[in-house]
Amino acid sequence: MKHLMRLYGIWMGCIILLLSCNSGAGPANQAITAPQKDTIIIKMMAFQPADITVNAGDTIVWINEDIVAHDVSHWPDKSWHSDTLQPHDSFVKIIEDSSTYFCSIHPTMKAQFSVKE
């Protein structure tokens, strides 16, 4: 019986120690920002807004509200791009780096997003 009580005490001590080590509280001055979703509207042959600032890991959704098809392509090399977006279609991208982009169907349509440092 004495052996069981000692074993029980050791187990309880380990559990309390583990629970206290993982309290979930980080440093008080550490801000944690959840990823955000930003929307860019394609309308009247333009990206609106044409310049947006986001955090790394945020998501941008482009929605084609124009009456013609568009796309969203990295400028100048198209290293990433959407499919052709018909009216009411959308394109979603998780953002890691600042970039300039354009519509390769209408190359005068150009915009950019910047990632906060």
PDB file of C-alpha atoms in Angstrom, residues 44-114:
ATOM      1  CA  MET A  44     -14.456  49.037 -64.599  1.00  0.00           C
ATOM      2  CA  MET A  45     -11.167  47.638 -65.978  1.00  0.00           C
ATOM      3  CA  ALA A  46      -9.303  48.234 -62.694  1.00  0.00           C
ATOM      4  CA  PHE A  47      -8.253  46.494 -59.474  1.00  0.00           C
ATOM      5  CA  GLN A  48      -9.871  48.233 -56.488  1.00  0.00           C
ATOM      6  CA  PRO A  49      -7.945  49.045 -54.355  1.00  0.00           C
ATOM      7  CA  ALA A  50      -4.893  49.242 -56.583  1.00  0.00           C
ATOM      8  CA  ASP A  51      -2.482  49.250 -53.624  1.00  0.00           C
ATOM      9  CA  ILE A  52      -3.034  47.270 -50.432  1.00  0.00           C
ATOM     10  CA  THR A  53      -0.847  46.391 -47.436  1.00  0.00           C
ATOM     11  CA  VAL A  54      -1.242  43.004 -45.727  1.00  0.00           C
ATOM     12  CA  ASN A  55       0.571  40.763 -43.265  1.00  0.00           C
ATOM     13  CA  ALA A  56       2.481  37.697 -44.419  1.00  0.00           C
ATOM     14  CA  GLY A  57       0.082  34.759 -44.297  1.00  0.00           C
ATOM     15  CA  ASP A  58      -3.007  36.850 -45.041  1.00  0.00           C
ATOM     16  CA  THR A  59      -5.335  35.817 -47.846  1.00  0.00           C
ATOM     17  CA  ILE A  60      -6.358  38.066 -50.714  1.00  0.00           C
ATOM     18  CA  VAL A  61      -9.533  37.297 -52.652  1.00  0.00           C
ATOM     19  CA  TRP A  62      -9.957  38.907 -56.069  1.00  0.00           C
ATOM     20  CA  ILE A  63     -13.583  39.066 -57.253  1.00  0.00           C
ATOM     21  CA  ASN A  64     -14.422  39.890 -60.857  1.00  0.00           C
ATOM     22  CA  GLU A  65     -17.391  42.264 -60.748  1.00  0.00           C
ATOM     23  CA  ASP A  66     -16.705  43.537 -64.259  1.00  0.00           C
ATOM     24  CA  ILE A  67     -18.727  42.602 -67.342  1.00  0.00           C
ATOM     25  CA  VAL A  68     -15.712  41.044 -69.110  1.00  0.00           C
ATOM     26  CA  ALA A  69     -13.220  38.296 -68.248  1.00  0.00           C
ATOM     27  CA  HIS A  70      -9.950  39.099 -66.454  1.00  0.00           C
ATOM     28  CA  ASP A  71      -7.119  37.270 -64.755  1.00  0.00           C
ATOM     29  CA  VAL A  72      -4.634  38.027 -61.977  1.00  0.00           C
ATOM     30  CA  SER A  73      -0.967  37.406 -62.843  1.00  0.00           C
ATOM     31  CA  HIS A  74       2.351  38.205 -61.182  1.00  0.00           C
ATOM     32  CA  TRP A  75       4.088  40.999 -63.053  1.00  0.00           C
ATOM     33  CA  PRO A  76       6.232  40.723 -65.145  1.00  0.00           C
ATOM     34  CA  ASP A  77       6.917  36.969 -65.305  1.00  0.00           C
ATOM     35  CA  LYS A  78       3.561  35.337 -64.402  1.00  0.00           C
ATOM     36  CA  SER A  79       5.301  33.182 -61.757  1.00  0.00           C
ATOM     37  CA  TRP A  80       1.826  32.837 -60.244  1.00  0.00           C
ATOM     38  CA  HIS A  81      -1.503  33.487 -61.930  1.00  0.00           C
ATOM     39  CA  SER A  82      -5.197  32.764 -61.771  1.00  0.00           C
ATOM     40  CA  ASP A  83      -7.283  31.039 -64.378  1.00  0.00           C
ATOM     41  CA  THR A  84      -9.424  33.330 -66.522  1.00  0.00           C
ATOM     42  CA  LEU A  85     -12.022  34.883 -64.227  1.00  0.00           C
ATOM     43  CA  GLN A  86     -15.406  35.241 -65.834  1.00  0.00           C
ATOM     44  CA  PRO A  87     -17.798  37.801 -64.304  1.00  0.00           C
ATOM     45  CA  HIS A  88     -18.540  36.831 -60.660  1.00  0.00           C
ATOM     46  CA  ASP A  89     -15.595  34.380 -60.491  1.00  0.00           C
ATOM     47  CA  SER A  90     -12.950  34.773 -57.807  1.00  0.00           C
ATOM     48  CA  PHE A  91      -9.299  33.915 -57.178  1.00  0.00           C
ATOM     49  CA  VAL A  92      -7.750  33.298 -53.740  1.00  0.00           C
ATOM     50  CA  LYS A  93      -4.058  33.556 -52.835  1.00  0.00           C
ATOM     51  CA  ILE A  94      -2.203  33.328 -49.518  1.00  0.00           C
ATOM     52  CA  ILE A  95       0.327  36.159 -49.469  1.00  0.00           C
ATOM     53  CA  GLU A  96       3.946  35.748 -48.370  1.00  0.00           C
ATOM     54  CA  ASP A  97       5.833  38.460 -50.306  1.00  0.00           C
ATOM     55  CA  SER A  98       5.096  41.885 -51.758  1.00  0.00           C
ATOM     56  CA  SER A  99       4.198  41.793 -55.425  1.00  0.00           C
ATOM     57  CA  THR A 100       3.019  43.737 -58.416  1.00  0.00           C
ATOM     58  CA  TYR A 101       0.362  42.021 -60.493  1.00  0.00           C
ATOM     59  CA  PHE A 102      -1.634  42.702 -63.642  1.00  0.00           C
ATOM     60  CA  CYS A 103      -4.367  41.356 -65.892  1.00  0.00           C
ATOM     61  CA  SER A 104      -2.609  39.601 -68.774  1.00  0.00           C
ATOM     62  CA  ILE A 105      -5.791  39.922 -70.848  1.00  0.00           C
ATOM     63  CA  HIS A 106      -5.763  43.723 -70.353  1.00  0.00           C
ATOM     64  CA  PRO A 107      -2.082  44.534 -69.620  1.00  0.00           C
ATOM     65  CA  THR A 108      -2.747  48.169 -68.718  1.00  0.00           C
ATOM     66  CA  MET A 109      -4.520  46.939 -65.570  1.00  0.00           C
ATOM     67  CA  LYS A 110      -1.792  46.834 -62.923  1.00  0.00           C
ATOM     68  CA  ALA A 111      -1.804  46.934 -59.106  1.00  0.00           C
ATOM     69  CA  GLN A 112       0.284  45.850 -56.126  1.00  0.00           C
ATOM     70  CA  PHE A 113       0.177  44.511 -52.605  1.00  0.00           C
ATOM     71  CA  SER A 114       2.824  45.070 -49.957  1.00  0.00           C
TER      72      SER A 114
END
